[in-house]
Short mmCIF file of C-alpha atoms in Angstrom, two decimals:
data_model
loop_
_atom_site.label_atom_id
_atom_site.label_comp_id
_atom_site.label_asym_id
_atom_site.label_seq_id
_atom_site.Cartn_x
_atom_site.Cartn_y
_atom_site.Cartn_z
CA GLN C 30 0.00 0.35 -0.41
CA VAL C 31 1.52 3.21 -0.57
CA GLN C 32 3.14 5.64 2.78
CA LEU C 33 4.72 8.00 3.06
CA VAL C 34 7.02 8.59 6.27
CA GLU C 35 8.25 12.08 7.73
CA SER C 36 11.48 11.63 9.36
CA GLY C 37 13.49 14.78 11.24
CA GLY C 38 11.31 17.09 13.34
CA GLY C 39 12.01 18.17 16.55
CA VAL C 40 13.14 21.11 18.92
CA VAL C 41 15.39 23.68 17.40
CA GLN C 42 16.20 27.60 18.79
CA PRO C 43 15.71 30.72 16.72
CA GLY C 44 18.14 30.30 13.66
CA THR C 45 19.05 26.96 13.39
CA SER C 46 18.31 24.39 10.90
CA LEU C 47 16.48 20.84 10.06
CA ARG C 48 16.50 18.48 7.90
CA LEU C 49 13.07 17.09 7.33
CA SER C 50 12.66 13.33 5.06
CA CYS C 51 10.45 12.03 3.95
CA GLU C 52 10.32 8.06 2.47
CA ALA C 53 8.01 6.48 0.08
CA SER C 54 6.44 3.42 -0.79
CA GLY C 55 4.53 1.18 -2.47
CA PHE C 56 4.40 3.19 -5.50
CA THR C 57 6.35 4.48 -8.60
CA PHE C 58 7.98 7.64 -6.60
CA SER C 59 9.92 8.83 -9.56
CA HIS C 60 6.28 9.39 -11.65
CA TYR C 61 5.26 11.73 -8.97
CA ALA C 62 5.48 15.71 -8.18
CA THR C 63 6.21 15.75 -4.02
CA HIS C 64 4.86 18.51 -1.96
CA TRP C 65 4.92 20.07 1.77
CA VAL C 66 2.26 21.20 3.48
CA ARG C 67 2.94 22.33 7.24
CA GLN C 68 -0.43 23.10 9.60
CA ALA C 69 0.70 25.68 12.56
CA PRO C 70 -0.86 24.74 15.86
CA GLY C 71 -4.62 25.95 15.56
CA LYS C 72 -4.31 26.44 11.78
CA GLY C 73 -5.47 25.91 8.08
CA LEU C 74 -3.28 24.13 6.00
CA GLU C 75 0.05 26.15 4.17
CA TRP C 76 1.54 24.92 0.76
CA VAL C 77 5.05 24.98 1.32
CA ALA C 78 6.83 23.74 -1.16
CA ALA C 79 6.98 21.39 -4.13
CA ILE C 80 9.60 18.90 -6.07
CA SER C 81 8.59 17.84 -9.63
CA TYR C 82 8.73 14.07 -10.17
CA ASP C 83 12.19 14.25 -11.85
CA ALA C 84 14.24 16.92 -9.25
CA SER C 85 14.06 19.47 -12.35
CA ARG C 86 12.11 22.35 -11.01
CA THR C 87 11.38 23.72 -6.90
CA TYR C 88 8.78 25.51 -6.00
CA TYR C 89 8.58 27.26 -2.79
CA ALA C 90 6.04 29.59 -1.25
CA ASP C 91 7.24 33.24 -0.38
CA PHE C 92 7.41 33.06 3.37
CA VAL C 93 10.06 29.99 2.36
CA LYS C 94 12.61 31.37 0.03
CA GLY C 95 16.22 31.47 0.15
CA ARG C 96 15.99 29.36 3.63
CA PHE C 97 13.83 25.92 2.81
CA THR C 98 15.55 23.48 -0.12
CA ILE C 99 13.56 21.15 -1.08
CA SER C 100 15.01 17.96 -2.96
CA ARG C 101 14.70 14.34 -3.65
CA ASP C 102 16.26 10.91 -3.97
CA ASN C 103 14.39 8.64 -6.82
CA SER C 104 16.87 6.01 -6.13
CA GLN C 105 15.95 6.00 -2.34
CA ASN C 106 12.53 6.69 -2.53
CA THR C 107 12.70 9.82 -0.41
CA LEU C 108 11.57 13.60 -0.48
CA PHE C 109 13.45 16.30 1.94
CA LEU C 110 13.15 19.38 3.11
CA GLN C 111 16.30 21.64 4.29
CA MET C 112 14.76 24.23 6.62
CA ASN C 113 17.80 27.06 7.63
CA SER C 114 17.32 30.10 9.67
CA LEU C 115 13.99 28.53 11.49
CA THR C 116 12.21 31.24 13.50
CA THR C 117 9.21 30.76 16.12
CA GLU C 118 6.01 30.79 12.88
CA ASP C 119 7.76 27.49 11.22
CA THR C 120 6.76 25.85 14.15
CA ALA C 121 4.45 23.04 12.30
CA VAL C 122 3.32 19.96 11.32
CA TYR C 123 4.59 19.42 8.12
CA TYR C 124 3.42 17.02 5.98
CA CYS C 125 4.49 15.57 2.67
CA ALA C 126 2.18 15.17 -0.07
CA ARG C 127 2.26 12.75 -3.63
CA GLY C 128 1.03 15.30 -6.27
CA SER C 129 0.67 15.56 -10.01
CA TRP C 130 1.93 12.25 -12.13
CA CYS C 131 4.10 12.09 -14.70
CA ILE C 132 4.79 9.09 -17.00
CA GLY C 133 6.55 8.36 -20.31
CA GLY C 134 5.92 11.54 -21.24
CA ARG C 135 2.37 11.74 -20.46
CA CYS C 136 1.84 14.07 -17.14
CA GLY C 137 -1.74 14.57 -15.58
CA LEU C 138 -2.73 16.73 -12.72
CA MET C 139 -3.24 15.21 -9.06
CA ALA C 140 -5.12 16.68 -6.24
CA SER C 141 -3.10 14.56 -3.02
CA ASP C 142 -4.28 11.62 -2.27
CA TYR C 143 -1.87 10.02 0.57
CA TRP C 144 0.16 12.21 2.87
CA GLY C 145 2.53 11.16 5.64
CA GLN C 146 1.84 11.10 9.39
CA GLY C 147 3.32 14.74 9.03
CA THR C 148 6.51 15.17 11.37
CA LEU C 149 6.15 18.65 13.76
CA VAL C 150 8.46 20.69 13.95
CA THR C 151 8.49 23.08 17.37
CA VAL C 152 10.79 26.28 16.74
CA SER C 153 11.34 27.47 20.63
CA SER C 154 13.85 29.39 22.49
CA ASP V 27 -2.48 37.58 -5.18
CA PHE V 28 -4.55 34.72 -5.82
CA GLN V 29 -6.95 33.49 -2.57
CA MET V 30 -9.60 30.76 -1.72
CA THR V 31 -11.80 32.21 0.94
CA GLN V 32 -14.57 29.48 2.36
CA SER V 33 -17.59 30.08 4.19
CA PRO V 34 -18.57 29.33 6.73
CA SER V 35 -15.38 29.51 9.08
CA SER V 36 -17.75 27.30 11.15
CA LEU V 37 -20.95 25.86 11.34
CA SER V 38 -23.08 23.52 13.81
CA ALA V 39 -26.05 21.65 12.41
CA SER V 40 -28.06 18.63 13.85
CA VAL V 41 -27.50 14.83 12.70
CA GLY V 42 -29.50 14.55 9.77
CA ASP V 43 -29.04 17.64 8.22
CA THR V 44 -27.66 18.77 5.07
CA VAL V 45 -24.58 21.46 5.54
CA THR V 46 -22.90 23.36 2.45
CA ILE V 47 -19.38 25.01 2.48
CA THR V 48 -18.52 27.68 0.03
CA CYS V 49 -15.14 28.27 -1.53
CA ARG V 50 -14.77 31.40 -3.76
CA ALA V 51 -11.73 32.22 -5.51
CA SER V 52 -10.41 35.54 -6.75
CA GLN V 53 -9.55 34.35 -9.96
CA GLY V 54 -10.88 31.08 -12.36
CA PHE V 55 -9.36 28.44 -12.55
CA GLY V 56 -11.53 25.84 -13.92
CA ASN V 57 -12.47 22.52 -11.92
CA TYR V 58 -8.96 21.79 -10.81
CA LEU V 59 -10.60 21.85 -7.10
CA ALA V 60 -10.55 19.33 -4.37
CA TRP V 61 -11.91 19.33 -0.92
CA TYR V 62 -10.35 17.65 2.07
CA GLN V 63 -11.89 16.51 5.30
CA GLN V 64 -9.29 16.23 8.61
CA LYS V 65 -10.62 15.41 12.15
CA PRO V 66 -8.46 16.54 15.23
CA GLY V 67 -5.05 15.00 15.37
CA LYS V 68 -5.55 13.19 11.68
CA VAL V 69 -4.11 14.00 8.57
CA PRO V 70 -6.45 15.74 5.75
CA LYS V 71 -8.45 13.11 3.70
CA LEU V 72 -9.45 13.43 0.32
CA LEU V 73 -12.35 13.37 -0.08
CA ILE V 74 -13.61 15.24 -3.90
CA TYR V 75 -11.42 15.77 -6.73
CA ALA V 76 -12.01 17.60 -9.93
CA ALA V 77 -14.62 19.83 -8.32
CA SER V 78 -17.55 16.97 -7.79
CA THR V 79 -15.68 13.40 -8.19
CA LEU V 80 -15.71 11.26 -4.95
CA GLN V 81 -12.62 9.82 -3.88
CA SER V 82 -12.63 6.31 -3.64
CA GLY V 83 -14.16 4.99 0.02
CA VAL V 84 -16.14 7.92 0.61
CA PRO V 85 -19.41 7.97 1.70
CA SER V 86 -22.05 9.63 -0.97
CA ARG V 87 -23.77 11.58 0.94
CA PHE V 88 -20.52 14.05 0.15
CA SER V 89 -20.65 15.90 -2.84
CA GLY V 90 -19.07 18.14 -4.68
CA ALA V 91 -20.44 21.03 -6.90
CA GLY V 92 -18.91 23.93 -9.00
CA SER V 93 -16.66 25.87 -11.87
CA GLY V 94 -14.53 28.46 -12.10
CA THR V 95 -14.54 30.82 -8.81
CA ASP V 96 -17.07 29.24 -7.20
CA PHE V 97 -17.55 25.98 -5.95
CA THR V 98 -19.32 23.78 -2.77
CA LEU V 99 -18.88 20.61 -1.00
CA THR V 100 -22.33 19.88 0.75
CA ILE V 101 -22.98 16.69 2.95
CA SER V 102 -26.51 15.37 2.72
CA SER V 103 -27.58 13.89 5.81
CA LEU V 104 -24.69 14.79 8.60
CA GLN V 105 -23.36 12.13 10.33
CA PRO V 106 -21.41 12.22 13.90
CA GLU V 107 -18.68 10.80 12.68
CA ASP V 108 -18.87 14.42 10.09
CA VAL V 109 -17.24 15.83 12.87
CA ALA V 110 -14.57 18.02 11.57
CA THR V 111 -12.45 20.70 8.87
CA TYR V 112 -13.15 20.72 5.74
CA TYR V 113 -10.53 22.66 3.53
CA CYS V 114 -10.86 23.74 -0.47
CA GLN V 115 -7.79 23.32 -2.16
CA LYS V 116 -7.35 24.56 -6.03
CA TYR V 117 -4.08 22.04 -7.47
CA ASP V 118 -3.88 23.31 -11.08
CA ASN V 119 -0.93 24.79 -11.06
CA ILE V 120 1.84 25.27 -8.64
CA PRO V 121 1.66 26.77 -5.67
CA TRP V 122 -1.46 24.92 -4.22
CA ALA V 123 -4.23 27.35 -2.43
CA PHE V 124 -5.42 25.97 0.55
CA GLY V 125 -9.21 27.37 2.43
CA GLN V 126 -9.25 28.52 5.68
CA GLY V 127 -11.14 25.85 6.79
CA THR V 128 -14.16 25.12 7.87
CA ARG V 129 -15.06 23.56 11.15
CA VAL V 130 -17.88 21.04 11.43
CA GLU V 131 -19.99 20.27 14.54
CA ILE V 132 -22.54 18.57 15.99
CA LYS V 133 -25.38 20.68 17.25
#
């Protein structure tokens, strides 16, 4: 079955860095774009970043540009989010989510039918 | 900036009632609109995609409609297990955009 499993969250001080991972299984990871979406405590869902199926394109929300880097290793079926210069406003549960697909030159838009369980990042002094 | 505005932000209804949640986009984008259900402490669950297509396994009391800028999620015959926050999402291109969420409670 399809699974996305995040790891790497924790409690860190403002100004420090953290690297999140999301390990995929049960589907051909290299066929799908993947996203990071976060949810601050008691708040709504907020899109953070995305990467194309082949890692050729990356996209970021304005509030993380220059601080966060999304990457992927298709040989290891793993998505990453390198987070630098963290602030208290980055405190949230971070979810990875499967997105659109591209197979054999054909691509299709998709809502996210699979999400990881989330990993909590707490930025506090 | 593109915005998705959901209304109401919360609602309370009785078991068996029909409830409707609205999502309005600041610009039209076709029908690449999804609805998610998130129960407290849980992961968002896809209910509807392409504005009106029910995701496999989702009860038929959930339905979606709309295109362009105005979309609705309707829950007919509200059940106790439907207590959750519901989000709309546009996914036609990146960045994804989510509505603010609508919290549904039982009266």
